[in-house]
Amino acid sequence: MTVGVTHVDSWVKSRIREEEYVKYIDHGRDFIPQEAITASLQANKNPDPKRVKDILAKSLAVQTLEPDETAALLNVGDKELLQEMEEVARRVKRKVYDNRIVTFAPLYMSNLCVNNCLYCGFRKDNHRANRKVLSLEEVRRETEVLVGEIGHKRLIVVYGEHPDTDIDYMTSTIETVYGVKINTRNGWANIRRVNVNAPPLSIRDLRKLSAAGIGTYQVFQETYHRRTYGELHPEGTIKSDYRWRLYCMHRALEAGIDDVGIGALFGLYDWRFEVMGLLYHARELEGKFGVGPHTVSFPRLEPALNIPFTEDSPYKVADEDFKKIITVVRLAIPYTGMILTARETPEIRRDVIHSGVTQIDASSKIGIGAYAANLQNQEGSKQQFLLGDTRSLDEVVRELAWMGYITSFCTAGYRCGRTGRHIMDLLRSGKEGKFCKLNAVLTFREWVDDFASEETKVVAEEIIIKEVDEIKQAMPEIFPQFMKYYEQIRQGGRDIYF
Ligand code: SAM
Ligand code: SF4
């Protein structure tokens, strides 16, 4: 259905419901204290090494840091101390998530958008973008490639903001994704967790999204810096309302979505300020709902077709600062999942993954309909921005295995109620790791049997042997049941988990 201009205008005007955010605002002040953040960054310049070490001990105990502590870490310049921070970040990641990396792929449903964000290829004034909305049949074909040819079990589905792709479109496309089931070499495969990156929605729409059985609801604030936010999101657009966006995770949690993902687009404003913003956001959700963000994303601004801002921004983040961002987020919000996307090159991904990343995408294509069309050309005008890493899932899994990581295709958490507050407690105590380790090996076994190349199988089998042995030593009471499941999978059984 194509909607006329006047209809689009009235749709835009009806989206924001002030009453759905003012109720969360304490004493008229947002939870991002703009001046206090700047002051804290200033006051914590040249932190004392002894104090930094005390802060690191707190991170190792999986406690969320205070703003001043985070500001101190952001200001560390000494090389040795920085290395120590990276080492502790690595240990925190190991403690909470062990050697698991979760993989997923993005599925862009449409590039129609009523907003005009200065940095995005989908902005409505970008007349060089070819606009397209996937039909349900096209969604099915995209999913078939992702499930049947690549072997993904998790997707993040991505939507612009437009009446043609409103909540009903979102729920039907998600239902279509979940409906695809494909026979594989040794069993069958399907998508078991659909995460969603979508515009901020009303509580009513969020309830519908929750009922569609989604995993994580993800919205990036882009920049927490209010003035910059205003400059990059032109007035009169829905996205220009800083607060509608800032409080959307409050609405999501109220609407019953337990796993929420926050993020900032690094390169729009000072990266130190944005890390502080992410921390305040996490602390606010912890304080009000007892649940911090399930994931934090830290996309870096990438070039996009016909979008000069992406080349001109004065706040572009250098590689070494990017590594520091990841290290400090891991230390400041130690329990959270951290997503590193294929916007980054393989070299960068290789380098920073140790600093605390828990999820990466692979085989990614962000053109609308690009999987089924087998689009290779990154320059295609449908692209939102250019990707840095276009390697296949098989190559990425192989490299991770070489680096000592097991790729987890586990999607059990949200299907067993291990979400929200419940998973926070498990993560903090290290207990979630037990289920995750078992499920990582079971799902990895599935993927290897169904999709791995001969080359990948060699290194994958080595990892599996090591992991099975660790389970035998560390969890003797569960080991027999685990082996029963493992054998069922070898015989073609699928989607078996703890
Ligand atoms: N329209 C929704 C919204 O804005 O929330 C979600 C879809 S949008 C395509 C997903 C994310 O892509 C945005 O939140 C933004 O952080 C990121 N993005 C936009 N332009 C980008 C660029 N040039 N480089 C890297 N990431 C970009
Ligand atoms: Fe639209 Fe999102 Fe791109 Fe902004 S970032 S133009 S809201 S798709």
Coordinates of C-alpha atoms and ligand atoms in Angstrom, one line a residue:
M1 CA 0.0 0.0 0.0
T2 CA 1.4 3.4 -0.9
V3 CA 0.3 6.2 1.3
G4 CA -0.3 9.8 0.0
V5 CA 1.8 12.7 1.3
T6 CA -1.0 14.1 3.5
H7 CA -1.5 10.8 5.0
V8 CA 2.3 10.5 5.7
D9 CA 2.2 14.0 7.3
S10 CA -0.7 13.2 9.6
W11 CA 0.9 9.8 10.5
V12 CA 4.1 11.7 11.5
K13 CA 2.1 14.1 13.6
S14 CA 0.3 11.3 15.5
R15 CA 3.4 9.3 16.5
I16 CA 4.7 11.0 19.6
R17 CA 2.8 10.8 22.8
E18 CA 4.3 13.1 25.4
E19 CA 2.4 11.4 28.2
E20 CA 4.4 8.3 27.4
Y21 CA 7.7 9.9 28.4
V22 CA 7.0 12.8 30.8
K23 CA 5.9 10.3 33.4
Y24 CA 9.5 8.9 33.6
I25 CA 11.2 12.3 34.0
D26 CA 12.2 13.0 37.6
H27 CA 11.7 16.6 38.7
G28 CA 11.8 17.9 35.1
R29 CA 15.4 16.7 34.5
D30 CA 16.5 14.0 32.1
F31 CA 18.7 11.3 33.4
I32 CA 21.5 12.5 31.1
P33 CA 22.9 15.4 33.1
Q34 CA 24.6 17.3 30.3
E35 CA 26.7 19.7 32.4
A36 CA 27.6 17.1 35.1
I37 CA 29.0 14.8 32.5
T38 CA 31.2 17.5 31.1
A39 CA 32.3 18.5 34.6
S40 CA 33.0 14.9 35.6
L41 CA 35.2 14.3 32.5
Q42 CA 37.1 17.5 33.4
A43 CA 37.4 16.7 37.1
N44 CA 38.8 13.3 36.5
K45 CA 41.7 14.2 34.2
N46 CA 45.0 12.5 35.0
P47 CA 43.5 9.9 37.4
D48 CA 45.8 8.4 40.1
P49 CA 47.0 4.9 39.0
K50 CA 46.1 3.5 42.5
R51 CA 42.5 4.8 42.1
V52 CA 42.3 3.2 38.6
K53 CA 43.4 -0.1 40.0
D54 CA 40.6 0.1 42.6
I55 CA 38.1 0.8 39.9
L56 CA 39.2 -2.2 37.9
A57 CA 38.7 -4.4 41.0
K58 CA 35.1 -3.2 41.1
S59 CA 34.6 -4.1 37.4
L60 CA 36.1 -7.6 38.1
A61 CA 33.4 -8.0 40.8
V62 CA 30.9 -7.4 38.0
Q63 CA 29.6 -4.1 39.5
T64 CA 28.4 -1.2 37.4
L65 CA 30.7 1.7 37.8
E66 CA 29.9 5.2 39.1
P67 CA 30.0 8.1 36.5
D68 CA 33.1 9.6 38.2
E69 CA 34.9 6.2 38.0
T70 CA 34.0 5.8 34.3
A71 CA 35.2 9.3 33.6
A72 CA 38.5 8.4 35.3
L73 CA 39.0 5.4 33.0
L74 CA 38.1 7.4 30.0
N75 CA 40.9 9.8 30.9
V76 CA 43.7 7.2 31.3
G77 CA 46.5 8.0 28.9
D78 CA 49.3 6.0 30.3
K79 CA 50.1 3.1 28.0
E80 CA 50.8 0.6 30.7
L81 CA 47.7 1.4 32.6
L82 CA 45.7 1.2 29.4
Q83 CA 47.1 -2.2 28.8
E84 CA 46.1 -3.2 32.3
M85 CA 42.6 -1.9 31.6
E86 CA 42.4 -4.0 28.4
E87 CA 43.6 -7.1 30.3
V88 CA 41.0 -6.6 33.0
A89 CA 38.3 -6.0 30.4
R90 CA 39.3 -9.3 28.8
R91 CA 39.0 -11.0 32.2
V92 CA 35.6 -9.5 32.9
K93 CA 34.3 -10.8 29.6
R94 CA 35.7 -14.3 30.3
K95 CA 34.2 -14.3 33.8
V96 CA 30.7 -13.4 32.5
Y97 CA 30.6 -14.8 29.0
D98 CA 33.6 -17.2 28.9
N99 CA 35.1 -17.7 25.4
R100 CA 31.7 -17.5 23.6
I101 CA 30.9 -15.2 20.7
V102 CA 27.3 -15.1 19.5
T103 CA 26.7 -14.4 15.7
F104 CA 23.8 -12.9 13.9
A105 CA 23.0 -11.2 10.6
P106 CA 21.1 -8.0 9.9
L107 CA 18.0 -8.2 7.7
Y108 CA 17.0 -4.7 6.3
M109 CA 13.3 -4.8 5.6
S110 CA 12.9 -1.4 4.0
N111 CA 14.7 1.9 3.5
L112 CA 11.6 4.1 3.5
C113 CA 12.0 6.8 6.1
V114 CA 10.2 10.0 7.1
N115 CA 13.2 11.3 9.1
N116 CA 16.1 13.2 7.8
C117 CA 19.1 12.3 10.0
L118 CA 22.1 14.1 8.5
Y119 CA 24.3 11.0 8.7
C120 CA 22.1 8.3 7.2
G121 CA 21.7 7.1 3.6
F122 CA 18.0 6.4 4.2
R123 CA 17.2 10.1 5.1
K124 CA 14.2 11.3 3.2
D125 CA 16.0 14.0 1.3
N126 CA 18.6 11.5 -0.1
H127 CA 17.1 11.3 -3.6
R128 CA 19.8 9.0 -4.8
A129 CA 18.5 6.2 -2.6
N130 CA 16.4 3.6 -4.4
R131 CA 13.5 3.1 -2.1
K132 CA 12.2 -0.4 -1.5
V133 CA 10.0 -2.3 1.0
L134 CA 10.3 -6.0 1.1
S135 CA 7.1 -7.9 0.4
L136 CA 6.4 -10.9 2.7
E137 CA 7.4 -13.2 -0.1
E138 CA 10.7 -11.3 -0.4
V139 CA 11.2 -11.5 3.4
R140 CA 10.7 -15.3 3.1
R141 CA 13.3 -15.6 0.3
E142 CA 15.8 -13.5 2.3
T143 CA 15.3 -15.7 5.3
E144 CA 15.7 -18.9 3.3
V145 CA 19.2 -17.8 2.2
L146 CA 20.2 -16.7 5.7
V147 CA 18.8 -20.0 7.2
G148 CA 19.4 -22.5 4.5
E149 CA 22.6 -21.4 2.8
I150 CA 24.5 -19.6 5.6
G151 CA 23.1 -21.2 8.7
H152 CA 22.2 -18.2 10.9
K153 CA 19.9 -18.8 13.9
R154 CA 19.6 -15.2 14.9
L155 CA 18.7 -12.1 13.0
I156 CA 18.4 -8.4 13.7
V157 CA 15.6 -7.1 11.5
V158 CA 16.0 -3.4 10.7
Y159 CA 13.3 -0.8 9.8
G160 CA 13.2 2.8 8.8
E161 CA 10.3 4.9 10.2
H162 CA 7.4 5.1 7.8
P163 CA 3.7 4.4 7.7
D164 CA 4.2 1.7 5.1
T165 CA 6.4 -0.2 7.5
D166 CA 4.5 0.5 10.8
I167 CA 3.9 -2.0 13.6
D168 CA 1.6 -4.3 11.5
Y169 CA 4.3 -4.6 8.8
M170 CA 6.9 -5.3 11.5
T171 CA 4.9 -8.0 13.2
S172 CA 4.0 -9.7 9.9
T173 CA 7.6 -9.7 8.6
I174 CA 8.8 -11.1 12.0
E175 CA 6.1 -13.8 11.8
T176 CA 7.3 -14.6 8.2
V177 CA 10.9 -14.9 9.4
Y178 CA 9.9 -17.3 12.2
G179 CA 7.9 -19.4 9.7
V180 CA 10.8 -20.4 7.6
K181 CA 12.1 -23.9 8.2
I182 CA 14.7 -25.6 5.8
N183 CA 16.1 -29.1 5.5
T184 CA 19.8 -29.1 5.9
R185 CA 22.7 -31.6 5.3
N186 CA 22.1 -33.3 8.6
G187 CA 18.8 -32.1 10.0
W188 CA 16.8 -28.8 9.7
A189 CA 17.3 -25.2 10.4
N190 CA 15.3 -22.1 11.3
I191 CA 15.6 -18.6 12.8
R192 CA 15.1 -18.9 16.6
R193 CA 15.7 -15.3 17.7
V194 CA 14.6 -12.2 15.9
N195 CA 16.0 -9.1 17.5
V196 CA 14.6 -5.8 16.3
N197 CA 16.2 -2.4 15.4
A198 CA 13.4 -0.1 14.9
P199 CA 12.3 3.5 15.6
P200 CA 11.0 4.3 19.1
L201 CA 7.4 3.0 19.4
S202 CA 4.5 3.7 21.6
I203 CA 3.6 1.4 24.5
R204 CA 0.7 0.0 22.5
D205 CA 3.0 -0.9 19.6
L206 CA 5.7 -2.2 21.8
R207 CA 3.2 -4.6 23.3
K208 CA 2.4 -5.9 19.8
L209 CA 6.2 -6.3 19.2
S210 CA 6.5 -8.2 22.4
A211 CA 3.6 -10.5 21.5
A212 CA 5.4 -11.3 18.2
G213 CA 8.1 -13.1 20.3
I214 CA 11.1 -10.9 19.7
G215 CA 14.4 -11.2 21.4
T216 CA 16.0 -7.8 22.0
Y217 CA 14.5 -4.5 21.1
Q218 CA 17.3 -2.2 20.0
V219 CA 17.3 1.6 19.6
F220 CA 20.4 3.7 19.5
Q221 CA 20.2 7.2 21.0
E222 CA 22.8 8.2 18.3
T223 CA 24.1 11.0 20.4
Y224 CA 23.3 11.7 24.1
H225 CA 24.5 15.3 23.6
R226 CA 21.3 17.3 23.4
R227 CA 22.6 20.2 21.3
T228 CA 24.3 18.0 18.8
Y229 CA 21.2 15.8 18.7
G230 CA 19.1 18.9 17.7
E231 CA 21.6 19.8 15.0
L232 CA 21.6 16.3 13.4
H233 CA 17.9 15.6 13.5
P234 CA 16.0 18.4 11.7
E235 CA 13.1 20.0 13.4
G236 CA 9.6 18.8 12.4
T237 CA 10.8 15.2 12.0
I238 CA 9.7 12.5 14.6
K239 CA 13.3 11.8 15.4
S240 CA 14.0 15.4 16.3
D241 CA 12.3 14.7 19.7
Y242 CA 15.3 13.8 21.9
R243 CA 13.1 12.6 24.8
W244 CA 10.7 10.4 22.7
R245 CA 13.9 8.5 21.8
L246 CA 15.6 8.7 25.2
Y247 CA 12.7 7.1 27.1
C248 CA 11.8 4.4 24.6
M249 CA 13.5 1.7 26.6
H250 CA 11.5 2.7 29.6
R251 CA 8.4 2.2 27.5
A252 CA 9.7 -1.1 26.1
L253 CA 10.3 -2.5 29.6
E254 CA 6.9 -1.2 30.7
A255 CA 5.4 -3.0 27.7
G256 CA 6.9 -6.3 28.7
I257 CA 10.0 -6.4 26.5
D258 CA 12.6 -7.7 28.9
D259 CA 15.7 -7.5 26.7
V260 CA 16.6 -4.0 25.5
G261 CA 19.6 -2.8 23.6
I262 CA 21.0 0.7 23.7
G263 CA 23.8 2.3 21.7
A264 CA 25.4 5.4 20.4
L265 CA 26.6 6.2 16.9
F266 CA 30.2 7.1 17.5
G267 CA 31.5 10.0 15.4
L268 CA 28.6 12.5 15.9
Y269 CA 30.0 14.0 19.1
D270 CA 32.9 13.6 21.6
W271 CA 33.2 9.8 22.2
R272 CA 33.9 10.3 25.9
F273 CA 30.6 12.1 26.4
E274 CA 28.8 9.3 24.6
V275 CA 30.3 6.5 26.8
M276 CA 29.1 8.5 29.8
G277 CA 25.7 8.7 28.2
L278 CA 25.6 5.0 27.7
L279 CA 26.6 4.5 31.4
Y280 CA 23.9 6.9 32.7
H281 CA 21.3 5.1 30.5
A282 CA 22.3 1.7 31.9
R283 CA 22.2 3.0 35.5
E284 CA 18.8 4.7 34.9
L285 CA 17.3 1.4 33.6
E286 CA 18.9 -0.6 36.5
G287 CA 17.6 1.9 39.0
K288 CA 14.0 2.2 37.7
F289 CA 13.4 -1.3 36.4
G290 CA 16.1 -3.5 38.0
V291 CA 17.2 -4.4 34.5
G292 CA 20.2 -3.0 32.7
P293 CA 20.6 -3.1 28.9
H294 CA 20.9 -6.6 27.5
T295 CA 23.3 -5.2 24.9
V296 CA 25.2 -2.1 24.2
S297 CA 26.1 -1.2 20.5
F298 CA 28.9 1.1 19.5
P299 CA 28.6 1.6 15.7
R300 CA 31.1 4.0 14.2
L301 CA 30.0 6.5 11.5
E302 CA 30.6 5.1 8.1
P303 CA 30.5 6.7 4.6
A304 CA 27.2 6.6 2.9
L305 CA 26.2 7.4 -0.6
N306 CA 25.4 11.1 -1.1
I307 CA 25.7 11.9 2.6
P308 CA 28.6 14.4 3.0
F309 CA 28.3 14.6 6.8
T310 CA 29.8 11.1 7.1
E311 CA 33.0 12.5 5.5
D312 CA 33.0 15.9 7.2
S313 CA 32.2 15.1 10.9
P314 CA 34.8 16.7 13.2
Y315 CA 34.2 13.9 15.8
K316 CA 35.3 10.9 13.8
V317 CA 36.7 8.3 16.2
A318 CA 40.3 7.0 15.6
D319 CA 41.0 3.3 15.9
E320 CA 42.8 3.5 19.2
D321 CA 40.0 5.5 20.7
F322 CA 37.5 3.0 19.4
K323 CA 39.4 0.3 21.3
K324 CA 39.3 2.4 24.4
I325 CA 35.5 2.8 24.0
I326 CA 35.0 -0.9 23.9
T327 CA 37.3 -1.5 26.9
V328 CA 35.7 1.2 29.1
V329 CA 32.1 0.0 28.2
R330 CA 33.1 -3.5 29.2
L331 CA 34.5 -2.3 32.5
A332 CA 31.8 0.2 33.3
I333 CA 28.8 -2.1 32.5
P334 CA 30.4 -5.4 33.1
Y335 CA 27.3 -7.6 32.7
T336 CA 26.1 -6.3 29.4
G337 CA 26.4 -8.0 26.0
M338 CA 28.4 -5.9 23.5
I339 CA 27.8 -5.9 19.8
L340 CA 30.6 -5.2 17.2
T341 CA 29.2 -4.9 13.7
A342 CA 30.5 -5.5 10.2
R343 CA 30.8 -1.8 9.8
E344 CA 34.3 -2.4 11.0
T345 CA 37.1 -4.1 8.9
P346 CA 38.3 -7.6 9.7
E347 CA 41.6 -6.1 11.0
I348 CA 39.8 -3.9 13.5
R349 CA 37.4 -6.6 14.5
R350 CA 40.3 -9.0 15.1
D351 CA 42.1 -6.4 17.3
V352 CA 39.2 -5.2 19.5
I353 CA 37.2 -8.4 19.9
H354 CA 39.4 -9.4 23.0
S355 CA 38.4 -6.2 24.8
G356 CA 35.0 -7.5 25.7
V357 CA 32.9 -8.0 22.6
T358 CA 30.2 -10.7 22.9
Q359 CA 28.3 -10.6 19.6
I360 CA 29.3 -10.0 16.0
D361 CA 27.5 -10.3 12.7
A362 CA 28.8 -12.2 9.6
S363 CA 27.9 -12.7 6.0
S364 CA 26.1 -9.4 6.4
K365 CA 24.4 -7.5 3.6
I366 CA 22.5 -4.4 4.2
G367 CA 21.0 -3.7 0.7
I368 CA 17.2 -4.2 0.7
G369 CA 16.7 -7.7 -0.8
A370 CA 20.5 -8.2 -1.1
Y371 CA 20.7 -11.8 0.2
A372 CA 18.3 -13.4 -2.3
A373 CA 19.6 -11.2 -5.1
N374 CA 23.1 -12.2 -4.1
L375 CA 24.1 -8.6 -4.4
Q376 CA 27.9 -8.2 -4.2
N377 CA 28.3 -4.6 -5.1
Q378 CA 28.7 -2.6 -1.9
E379 CA 28.5 0.6 -3.9
G380 CA 24.8 -0.2 -4.7
S381 CA 22.7 2.9 -4.0
K382 CA 20.3 1.0 -1.8
Q383 CA 23.0 0.7 0.8
Q384 CA 22.6 2.7 4.0
F385 CA 26.3 2.9 4.6
L386 CA 29.4 0.9 3.5
L387 CA 30.4 -2.3 5.4
G388 CA 34.0 -2.9 6.4
D389 CA 33.7 -6.7 6.8
T390 CA 32.0 -8.8 4.1
R391 CA 33.4 -12.2 5.0
S392 CA 31.2 -15.2 5.1
L393 CA 29.9 -16.7 8.4
D394 CA 32.1 -19.8 7.7
E395 CA 35.2 -17.7 7.4
V396 CA 34.4 -15.8 10.6
V397 CA 33.6 -18.9 12.6
R398 CA 36.9 -20.4 11.5
E399 CA 38.9 -17.4 12.5
L400 CA 37.2 -17.2 15.8
A401 CA 38.0 -20.9 16.4
W402 CA 41.6 -20.1 15.6
M403 CA 41.5 -17.4 18.2
G404 CA 40.1 -19.8 20.8
Y405 CA 36.5 -18.6 20.7
I406 CA 33.5 -20.9 20.2
T407 CA 30.7 -19.4 18.1
S408 CA 27.5 -19.8 19.9
F409 CA 24.2 -20.1 18.0
C410 CA 22.3 -20.4 21.3
T411 CA 18.9 -18.8 21.4
A412 CA 17.6 -20.6 24.5
G413 CA 17.7 -17.6 26.9
Y414 CA 14.6 -15.8 26.1
R415 CA 12.7 -19.0 25.3
C416 CA 13.3 -20.3 28.8
G417 CA 12.5 -17.0 30.6
R418 CA 16.2 -16.2 31.1
T419 CA 15.7 -12.6 30.3
G420 CA 15.6 -9.2 32.0
R421 CA 16.1 -9.1 35.7
H422 CA 16.5 -12.9 35.9
I423 CA 19.4 -13.0 33.4
M424 CA 21.0 -10.0 35.1
D425 CA 21.3 -12.0 38.4
L426 CA 22.5 -15.0 36.5
L427 CA 25.1 -13.0 34.6
R428 CA 26.4 -11.2 37.7
S429 CA 26.8 -14.5 39.6
G430 CA 28.4 -16.3 36.7
K431 CA 25.6 -18.9 36.7
E432 CA 24.2 -18.0 33.2
G433 CA 27.6 -19.1 31.9
K434 CA 26.7 -22.7 32.8
F435 CA 23.6 -22.9 30.5
C436 CA 25.3 -20.9 27.9
K437 CA 28.3 -23.1 27.7
L438 CA 26.2 -26.2 27.3
N439 CA 24.0 -24.6 24.7
A440 CA 26.9 -23.1 22.8
V441 CA 28.5 -26.5 22.2
L442 CA 25.1 -28.1 21.2
T443 CA 24.3 -25.3 18.7
F444 CA 27.8 -25.2 17.4
R445 CA 27.7 -28.9 16.8
E446 CA 24.5 -28.4 14.8
W447 CA 26.0 -25.7 12.7
V448 CA 29.2 -27.6 12.0
D449 CA 27.2 -30.6 10.9
D450 CA 24.9 -28.6 8.7
F451 CA 27.0 -25.8 7.3
A452 CA 30.8 -25.8 8.0
S453 CA 33.2 -26.1 5.1
E454 CA 35.8 -28.9 5.3
E455 CA 38.5 -26.4 6.3
T456 CA 36.4 -25.0 9.1
K457 CA 35.4 -28.4 10.4
V458 CA 39.1 -29.2 11.2
V459 CA 39.5 -26.3 13.7
A460 CA 35.9 -26.5 14.9
E461 CA 36.3 -30.2 15.9
E462 CA 39.3 -29.2 18.0
I463 CA 37.3 -26.6 19.9
I464 CA 34.4 -29.0 20.4
I465 CA 36.7 -31.6 21.9
K466 CA 38.1 -29.0 24.3
E467 CA 34.7 -27.7 25.3
V468 CA 33.2 -31.1 25.9
D469 CA 36.1 -32.0 28.1
E470 CA 35.7 -28.8 30.1
I471 CA 32.0 -29.6 30.6
K472 CA 32.9 -33.1 31.8
Q473 CA 35.3 -31.7 34.4
A474 CA 33.3 -28.7 35.5
M475 CA 29.7 -30.1 35.4
P476 CA 29.9 -33.8 36.0
E477 CA 26.3 -33.9 37.2
I478 CA 24.9 -32.5 34.0
F479 CA 27.4 -34.2 31.7
P480 CA 25.4 -37.4 31.0
Q481 CA 22.3 -35.4 30.0
F482 CA 24.5 -33.1 27.9
M483 CA 26.0 -36.1 26.0
K484 CA 22.5 -37.5 25.4
Y485 CA 21.5 -34.2 23.7
Y486 CA 24.8 -34.1 21.9
E487 CA 24.3 -37.5 20.4
Q488 CA 20.7 -36.7 19.4
I489 CA 22.1 -33.7 17.5
R490 CA 24.6 -35.9 15.8
Q491 CA 21.7 -38.1 14.6
G492 CA 19.9 -35.1 13.1
G493 CA 18.0 -33.9 16.1
R494 CA 17.7 -30.1 16.2
D495 CA 16.9 -27.2 18.5
I496 CA 17.7 -29.2 21.6
Y497 CA 18.8 -27.1 24.6
F498 CA 19.1 -26.6 28.3
Ligands
SAM1 N1 15.4 3.9 11.7 C1 15.7 3.4 12.9 C2 16.3 4.4 13.8 O1 16.8 5.4 13.3 O2 16.3 4.1 15.0 C3 16.5 2.1 12.8 C4 17.2 1.9 11.6 S1 18.7 2.7 11.4 C5 19.0 2.2 9.8 C6 19.9 1.8 12.4 C7 21.1 2.5 12.9 O3 22.0 2.7 11.8 C8 20.8 3.9 13.4 O4 20.3 3.9 14.7 C9 22.2 4.5 13.3 O5 22.9 4.5 14.5 C10 23.0 3.7 12.3 N2 23.5 4.5 11.2 C11 22.8 5.4 10.4 N3 23.7 6.0 9.6 C12 24.9 5.4 9.7 C13 26.2 5.6 9.1 N4 26.4 6.5 8.2 N5 27.2 4.9 9.6 C14 27.0 4.0 10.6 N6 25.8 3.7 11.2 C15 24.8 4.4 10.8
SF4_2 FE1 15.6 7.0 9.1 FE2 16.9 5.7 11.1 FE3 18.2 6.5 8.9 FE4 17.4 8.3 10.6 S1 18.9 6.6 11.1 S2 17.2 8.4 8.4 S3 15.5 7.4 11.3 S4 16.6 5.0 9.0

